XYZ file of C-alpha atoms in Angstrom:
564
model
C 119.131 54.156 254.929
C 119.740 57.742 255.836
C 122.018 59.591 253.399
C 124.970 61.209 255.108
C 125.492 63.735 252.306
C 123.754 64.765 249.106
C 125.351 66.957 246.437
C 123.719 68.328 243.303
C 126.074 68.787 240.364
C 124.473 71.171 237.851
C 126.547 71.873 234.705
C 125.395 74.485 232.027
C 122.220 73.338 230.323
C 121.706 70.038 232.179
C 121.113 68.747 235.681
C 122.822 65.796 237.295
C 122.647 64.562 240.909
C 125.367 62.814 242.785
C 124.388 61.087 246.021
C 126.912 59.568 248.370
C 125.211 57.155 250.793
C 127.053 56.022 253.893
C 125.736 52.695 255.237
C 127.778 50.892 257.761
C 131.166 50.033 256.334
C 130.003 50.546 252.748
C 129.469 53.614 250.677
C 127.069 53.620 247.739
C 127.421 55.968 244.760
C 124.092 57.434 243.540
C 121.285 55.159 242.375
C 123.681 52.574 240.995
C 124.389 51.361 244.507
C 127.940 50.911 243.276
C 130.223 50.449 246.242
C 133.235 52.743 246.497
C 135.879 53.065 249.160
C 135.861 55.847 251.702
C 139.032 57.501 250.280
C 137.612 57.422 246.781
C 134.280 58.768 248.003
C 136.054 61.623 249.719
C 137.841 62.479 246.482
C 134.548 62.368 244.568
C 132.968 64.536 247.232
C 135.695 67.208 246.961
C 135.674 67.173 243.153
C 131.891 67.539 243.138
C 132.047 70.618 245.343
C 134.771 72.105 243.144
C 132.761 71.489 239.969
C 129.676 72.933 241.553
C 131.450 76.190 242.391
C 133.119 76.247 238.981
C 129.754 76.296 237.262
C 127.624 78.213 239.742
C 129.909 80.983 240.942
C 130.546 82.744 237.590
C 126.892 82.544 236.659
C 125.897 83.930 240.027
C 128.266 86.886 239.632
C 127.167 87.459 236.033
C 123.479 87.451 236.955
C 124.151 89.793 239.844
C 125.975 92.223 237.527
C 123.192 92.022 234.924
C 120.588 92.704 237.584
C 122.534 95.696 238.849
C 123.049 97.033 235.302
C 119.401 96.555 234.407
C 118.317 98.302 237.568
C 120.676 101.239 237.039
C 119.891 101.733 233.344
C 116.158 101.433 233.928
C 116.399 104.087 236.622
C 118.518 106.307 234.377
C 116.158 106.018 231.428
C 113.154 106.561 233.657
C 114.764 109.641 235.169
C 115.700 111.066 231.751
C 112.316 110.336 230.219
C 110.396 111.800 233.120
C 112.575 114.892 233.022
C 112.083 115.395 229.295
C 108.559 114.265 228.608
C 106.799 113.643 231.901
C 105.902 110.334 233.468
C 103.263 109.425 230.882
C 105.803 109.612 228.062
C 108.102 107.154 229.827
C 105.211 104.739 230.193
C 104.427 105.150 226.513
C 107.998 104.277 225.535
C 107.966 101.235 227.807
C 104.733 100.033 226.252
C 106.176 100.468 222.789
C 108.826 97.917 223.625
C 106.401 95.377 225.001
C 103.220 95.465 222.944
C 104.485 93.897 219.717
C 107.012 91.141 219.146
C 107.859 92.593 215.739
C 109.003 95.824 217.382
C 111.074 94.324 220.169
C 114.728 95.338 220.050
C 117.369 92.905 221.210
C 120.882 93.654 222.356
C 123.776 91.887 220.644
C 127.221 91.365 222.151
C 128.461 94.349 220.180
C 125.896 96.568 221.906
C 124.139 97.426 218.637
C 120.355 97.486 218.879
C 118.785 95.273 216.233
C 115.263 94.361 215.198
C 114.919 90.611 215.300
C 111.996 90.356 212.919
C 113.861 92.272 210.223
C 116.352 89.436 209.953
C 113.532 86.917 209.724
C 111.647 88.818 207.043
C 114.713 89.593 204.968
C 116.987 86.607 204.523
C 119.916 88.812 203.515
C 121.316 89.750 206.905
C 123.374 92.556 205.411
C 120.137 94.210 204.309
C 118.377 93.980 207.686
C 120.620 96.517 209.391
C 121.396 97.531 212.951
C 117.920 98.919 213.273
C 116.475 100.577 216.357
C 112.704 100.436 215.790
C 111.598 102.665 218.633
C 112.551 105.826 220.471
C 115.770 105.140 222.351
C 116.128 108.240 224.498
C 118.388 111.191 223.844
C 120.952 110.477 221.135
C 124.624 111.371 221.130
C 127.741 110.709 219.077
C 130.398 108.343 220.403
C 133.435 108.055 218.156
C 132.009 107.525 214.683
C 128.728 106.063 215.931
C 125.285 107.373 216.810
C 124.329 105.981 220.214
C 121.288 106.024 222.464
C 120.946 106.995 226.094
C 122.397 103.626 227.124
C 125.501 104.052 224.968
C 124.364 101.445 222.419
C 124.759 102.139 218.724
C 121.477 102.839 216.945
C 120.615 103.114 213.287
C 117.826 105.449 212.222
C 115.967 104.624 209.025
C 113.201 106.711 207.569
C 112.132 109.167 204.909
C 112.609 112.789 203.968
C 109.765 114.995 202.875
C 110.085 116.991 199.687
C 110.039 120.772 200.058
C 107.582 121.695 202.795
C 106.389 124.723 200.824
C 105.515 122.555 197.830
C 104.160 119.372 199.402
C 102.854 120.373 202.845
C 99.966 117.922 202.652
C 102.235 115.013 203.616
C 102.943 116.481 207.046
C 99.951 114.922 208.788
C 99.526 112.766 211.870
C 98.011 109.788 210.057
C 100.917 109.467 207.654
C 103.595 109.865 210.329
C 101.896 107.147 212.379
C 101.712 104.978 209.259
C 105.423 105.433 208.609
C 106.107 104.194 212.141
C 103.695 101.262 212.296
C 103.637 100.029 208.694
C 106.979 101.116 207.272
C 109.089 100.549 210.416
C 110.472 104.086 210.176
C 111.940 105.661 213.285
C 112.896 109.043 211.792
C 111.386 111.620 209.454
C 113.270 114.519 207.885
C 111.469 117.832 207.352
C 113.068 119.480 204.299
C 112.604 123.243 204.325
C 114.127 124.878 201.253
C 115.865 128.175 201.882
C 116.289 129.788 198.462
C 113.986 128.234 195.879
C 110.417 129.223 194.998
C 108.628 129.679 198.322
C 111.923 129.263 200.189
C 112.328 130.464 203.755
C 114.835 133.162 202.750
C 113.341 134.082 199.360
C 109.827 135.246 200.046
C 108.286 132.081 201.464
C 105.688 132.244 204.212
C 107.942 131.822 207.241
C 105.148 131.365 209.740
C 103.486 128.646 207.668
C 106.815 126.872 207.198
C 107.547 126.983 210.926
C 104.019 125.761 211.627
C 104.654 122.767 209.359
C 107.896 122.051 211.188
C 106.151 122.242 214.550
C 103.433 119.880 213.337
C 106.042 117.452 212.047
C 107.969 117.540 215.318
C 104.761 116.995 217.294
C 103.620 114.049 215.161
C 107.049 112.399 215.285
C 107.371 112.882 219.039
C 103.901 111.502 219.682
C 104.797 108.415 217.636
C 108.109 107.816 219.393
C 110.168 108.785 216.329
C 113.100 111.092 215.766
C 112.728 114.140 213.535
C 115.316 116.094 211.545
C 114.793 119.817 211.018
C 116.540 120.367 207.690
C 117.811 123.808 206.578
C 117.670 122.737 202.945
C 120.162 124.878 201.069
C 120.508 124.024 197.381
C 120.496 126.805 194.801
C 122.046 129.153 197.366
C 125.108 126.885 197.258
C 127.093 128.428 200.095
C 125.412 128.212 203.526
C 126.947 131.572 204.426
C 124.665 133.238 201.847
C 121.805 133.392 204.343
C 123.760 132.893 207.562
C 121.931 135.699 209.374
C 118.571 134.071 208.641
C 120.032 130.742 209.714
C 121.201 132.182 213.037
C 117.723 133.485 213.843
C 116.001 130.306 212.705
C 118.139 127.866 214.678
C 118.101 130.067 217.758
C 114.307 129.925 217.647
C 114.173 126.179 216.960
C 116.774 125.247 219.604
C 115.050 127.357 222.224
C 111.671 125.873 221.345
C 112.789 122.225 221.294
C 115.576 122.316 223.889
C 113.700 119.814 226.050
C 112.683 117.503 223.224
C 115.318 114.815 222.697
C 113.582 113.573 219.533
C 114.882 116.560 217.529
C 117.990 116.501 215.317
C 119.235 119.591 213.467
C 120.584 119.498 209.907
C 122.086 122.916 209.338
C 123.073 122.892 205.644
C 121.641 120.292 203.307
C 123.925 120.292 200.243
C 126.651 122.927 199.945
C 127.697 123.173 196.303
C 128.970 125.545 193.645
C 132.586 125.230 194.701
C 131.905 125.985 198.364
C 134.935 124.769 200.321
C 134.963 122.718 203.499
C 136.625 125.606 205.352
C 133.659 127.847 204.440
C 131.189 125.174 205.543
C 133.092 124.510 208.772
C 133.157 128.201 209.650
C 129.400 128.431 209.096
C 128.760 125.218 211.033
C 130.744 126.312 214.074
C 128.766 129.530 214.165
C 125.360 127.841 213.937
C 126.228 124.993 216.297
C 127.407 127.585 218.799
C 123.991 129.245 218.641
C 122.191 125.909 219.048
C 124.385 125.070 222.047
C 123.281 128.249 223.804
C 119.907 126.572 224.237
C 120.472 122.848 223.715
C 123.779 121.436 224.910
C 123.244 117.905 223.656
C 121.211 117.795 220.438
C 122.774 115.952 217.525
C 123.685 118.280 214.647
C 124.250 117.119 211.049
C 126.617 119.210 208.926
C 126.569 119.121 205.126
C 129.793 118.489 203.201
C 131.169 119.908 199.923
C 129.789 119.072 196.450
C 126.203 118.263 197.378
C 127.295 116.475 200.584
C 129.538 113.956 198.884
C 133.065 114.962 199.923
C 133.022 113.538 203.441
C 136.743 112.849 203.098
C 137.432 116.580 203.337
C 135.497 116.775 206.592
C 137.329 113.692 207.873
C 140.684 115.392 207.338
C 139.619 118.473 209.314
C 136.565 117.690 211.472
C 134.795 120.048 213.834
C 136.353 119.602 217.279
C 134.907 122.603 219.048
C 131.591 120.879 219.747
C 130.370 117.360 220.527
C 127.491 115.398 219.012
C 128.257 116.467 215.444
C 127.674 114.214 212.420
C 128.404 114.754 208.747
C 125.999 114.367 205.834
C 126.623 112.043 202.919
C 124.079 112.100 200.086
C 123.953 109.695 197.169
C 121.724 108.732 194.266
C 122.445 105.158 193.289
C 121.937 105.721 189.559
C 124.886 108.131 189.589
C 126.960 107.623 192.745
C 128.367 104.155 193.061
C 131.564 102.382 194.133
C 133.839 105.435 194.120
C 131.621 107.285 196.568
C 131.192 104.156 198.680
C 134.970 103.903 198.909
C 135.139 107.548 199.973
C 132.575 106.908 202.685
C 134.357 103.847 204.062
C 137.664 105.713 204.254
C 135.991 108.561 206.128
C 134.315 106.161 208.561
C 137.596 104.349 209.147
C 139.193 107.731 209.822
C 136.657 108.194 212.637
C 134.062 110.419 210.946
C 130.435 109.932 212.141
C 128.302 109.899 208.979
C 124.539 110.290 208.574
C 122.995 109.682 205.131
C 120.230 112.226 205.579
C 119.178 111.986 201.918
C 119.497 109.309 199.247
C 117.631 107.817 196.322
C 118.014 105.070 193.735
C 117.380 107.393 190.771
C 120.092 109.448 189.125
C 121.480 112.582 190.775
C 118.726 114.788 189.347
C 116.155 112.869 191.378
C 114.740 111.487 188.166
C 115.676 109.000 185.450
C 115.702 105.223 185.725
C 116.120 103.597 189.125
C 119.032 101.301 189.953
C 117.986 98.775 192.582
C 121.207 96.771 192.256
C 123.355 99.741 193.260
C 120.735 100.695 195.841
C 121.068 97.275 197.469
C 124.853 97.606 197.549
C 124.529 100.951 199.283
C 122.040 99.659 201.853
C 124.197 96.621 202.635
C 127.189 98.868 203.258
C 125.229 101.331 205.409
C 123.828 98.484 207.472
C 127.277 96.970 207.873
C 128.512 100.137 209.549
C 125.207 100.979 211.279
C 124.923 104.266 209.370
C 121.512 105.960 209.541
C 119.647 106.973 206.386
C 116.554 108.763 205.048
C 115.129 108.174 201.572
C 114.196 111.072 199.303
C 111.279 111.821 198.900
C 107.842 111.590 200.489
C 105.690 113.085 197.743
C 103.790 112.282 194.565
C 106.004 114.492 192.420
C 106.336 113.137 188.891
C 109.920 111.956 189.307
C 111.448 108.557 189.931
C 112.866 109.413 193.376
C 109.370 110.125 194.748
C 107.928 107.292 196.832
C 104.296 107.871 195.821
C 102.806 107.632 192.334
C 102.004 111.000 190.757
C 98.464 109.773 190.063
C 97.850 109.088 193.762
C 96.158 111.934 195.619
C 96.092 110.237 199.021
C 98.018 111.731 201.891
C 98.006 108.587 204.035
C 96.622 105.060 203.953
C 98.773 104.029 201.010
C 98.497 100.635 199.371
C 101.350 98.896 197.586
C 99.982 99.941 194.192
C 100.136 103.602 195.278
C 103.927 103.402 195.465
C 106.461 104.081 192.735
C 109.294 101.707 191.915
C 111.436 103.587 194.434
C 108.641 103.403 197.001
C 108.134 99.660 196.616
C 111.869 98.984 196.784
C 112.304 101.065 199.926
C 109.217 99.642 201.630
C 110.697 96.192 201.052
C 114.054 97.333 202.441
C 112.409 98.579 205.638
C 109.931 95.751 206.179
C 110.969 92.774 204.071
C 107.433 92.766 202.657
C 106.066 93.138 199.145
C 102.529 94.100 200.119
C 101.008 97.052 201.917
C 97.385 97.213 202.973
C 95.994 100.697 202.537
C 93.198 102.381 204.452
C 90.827 105.165 203.566
C 92.236 108.654 203.956
C 91.262 112.219 203.223
C 92.854 113.425 200.019
C 93.367 116.974 201.238
C 94.766 116.403 204.731
C 96.941 119.410 205.346
C 98.709 118.937 208.659
C 97.232 122.148 210.010
C 97.650 124.417 206.997
C 95.239 125.947 204.524
C 96.713 123.960 201.667
C 95.222 123.640 198.181
C 96.623 120.646 196.272
C 98.732 121.760 193.288
C 96.443 119.998 190.827
C 93.484 122.113 191.960
C 95.173 125.468 192.487
C 92.760 128.170 191.363
C 93.716 130.400 188.410
C 91.753 133.147 186.737
C 91.523 131.411 183.355
C 89.096 128.658 182.400
C 91.173 127.091 179.625
C 94.579 125.449 179.507
C 97.239 127.724 178.069
C 100.780 126.503 177.540
C 102.855 129.654 177.522
C 106.324 130.551 176.332
C 107.335 133.147 178.876
C 110.193 135.586 178.503
C 113.124 134.589 180.652
C 115.904 136.364 182.490
C 118.986 134.243 183.041
C 121.448 135.159 185.794
C 124.796 133.417 186.266
C 125.082 133.083 190.044
C 128.191 130.936 190.297
C 130.815 129.046 188.296
C 133.733 126.777 189.122
C 136.141 124.363 187.474
C 136.470 120.663 188.246
C 139.042 118.779 186.184
C 138.601 119.703 182.530
C 135.004 120.870 182.967
C 133.606 124.206 184.048
C 130.309 124.257 185.912
C 127.800 127.092 185.693
C 124.915 127.752 188.069
C 122.052 129.863 186.712
C 118.968 131.395 188.304
C 115.930 131.821 186.089
C 113.054 134.310 186.248
C 110.051 133.863 183.950
C 107.640 136.621 182.926
C 104.309 136.266 181.176
C 104.224 139.063 178.588
C 101.297 137.499 176.767
C 97.648 138.406 176.724
C 96.422 135.293 178.581
C 97.142 133.600 181.871
C 99.402 130.545 181.612
C 98.417 127.240 183.174
C 101.764 125.708 182.228
C 104.908 126.870 180.467
C 107.905 125.801 178.432
C 111.187 127.583 177.757
C 114.085 126.624 175.540
C 117.473 128.146 176.336
C 120.221 127.858 173.708
C 123.947 127.951 174.483
C 126.960 128.430 172.214
C 128.040 124.776 172.550
C 126.755 121.412 173.705
C 126.029 121.201 177.413
C 125.700 118.582 180.163
C 122.999 118.996 182.807
C 124.219 118.402 186.373
C 121.187 119.492 188.360
C 117.955 121.434 188.059
C 115.177 122.495 190.399
C 111.585 123.678 190.187
C 111.103 122.338 186.679
C 111.366 119.339 184.360
C 114.659 119.408 182.443
C 115.953 117.865 179.222
C 118.970 118.550 177.022
C 119.268 118.341 173.259
C 122.758 119.243 172.109
C 123.265 122.915 172.972
C 119.659 123.498 174.072
C 118.193 123.212 177.555
C 114.421 122.675 177.659
C 112.539 123.390 180.884
C 108.840 122.780 181.479
C 106.681 123.583 184.486
C 105.781 121.296 187.320
C 102.177 120.771 188.394
C 102.462 123.363 191.166
C 104.293 126.231 189.411
C 102.747 126.278 185.944
C 100.381 129.170 186.623
C 101.681 132.589 185.594
C 99.078 135.298 185.249
C 99.579 137.820 182.474
C 102.062 140.480 183.502
C 103.310 138.361 186.421
C 106.687 136.736 187.028
C 107.945 133.719 188.938
C 111.461 132.921 190.159
C 113.261 130.314 192.243
C 113.933 128.158 189.172
C 117.541 127.231 188.504
C 119.999 124.716 187.139
C 123.654 123.742 186.928
C 125.260 122.780 183.623
C 128.804 122.028 182.546
C 130.872 122.580 179.435
C 134.040 124.310 178.351
C 135.417 127.487 179.886
C 133.932 129.410 176.930
C 130.354 128.279 177.499
C 127.721 130.993 177.526
C 124.031 131.433 176.789
C 123.112 132.740 173.349
């Protein structure tokens, strides 16, 4: 028998065949050889064609659109990457997507890039995040979201260095590669202090600091990561204090990296000391304007009042003069909890694009006990909104916010036991793992600088001398918040003794009990009305007749508080 007509009916996910066989006066339906009348067969025939088109036509159009979109976006990315980095860089980025299943991003219906293996490793989906594991082209800001060159939201997750002048040894190619491949980081923040000991604007070696930044940018770019150049104001409080230095610095950086779409600029780390949002905004518009003279598209992060906590003030009066601007929120989970989370959510809902460029799970001083429960709540919330974040800090400083144990002298190749409680917690957040296989590394890797580790810094004495230097205390700022008055002091220490100090301790009495809010370049403790400060491992050496500065703190008390 010769079939007069054959129709394939293919619904979604399955395949069925319908065969109408004309044989003489009879018509057989499919393999059943069930006889049907000619009118009924005609109806079946028409319905089959209709069903076929109903299932095939939309899929055909959808596939055609997907093919066209894929072709256009691939061409666009290829064009952008070749323009920015050369053809070899585009090939490198393509290979990054394809060489490892654990690094393969997938696109969800919402357009947010995710990392599939993060969800598998960490059963709490709210902790896995909207994570973009690889370089995603030039970034921009769309509404309150950070997006890639395809317009998809991305979430950057990584680490911040400590002060480059104090811990330069961690800016090395091996460690940056390790952060990418073993920690799943896609961003590193280079924190360059402006006003503390060795700060860029207070006697630091500018050329060495810029060399460290260049090394960090190079290592991050070569590893397909983003890199934040951080103008790390702290004790200077108001970013306008050194605005002329800032203008020169960012003009140089923007001109140098104008063709490198891996670079993000953070122009004022943590404004404080009563600095208002209007003062910060004025500064930011000036600096962004200078950056835009050279780089029209780079993402810029702007600090917010009160150590980058009052994002609500920025949300009520955002910068509208320039595009691709984000706003910094910093938190330390031991101190900043639900109230600050509520503030952040309100700002995000108001349309503010937020970047958590610094956070820790210690208290606000960067020390004290860690709070993993509050840390987890923060991470879940950041992941919910796809907000990017960098953990403070990549060093072995003897404080609980450091990621590396103070006893560890490695500069790469870390094992799990080399990490602090903060380090282990964050490594688990990024990878879902509780083990890290270390490799051998050189202890004194310097990232291109003639660095001597703090523990081996040469001094002219052969014995340990704990000194009690004379101190000069300068009140640099004060402000009132509620019923408390805050006081910011700068401290200069002088060795008037007959021997060189290898470490030091000072006790500063006040006329009433005090509360410590923040301190830098020293270890701090309070006992009633006395503030006790001891040296760190890198600034304990004061030769006889010499002085050191850049040490400072913020305390609070009544409006009558003063040093005795």
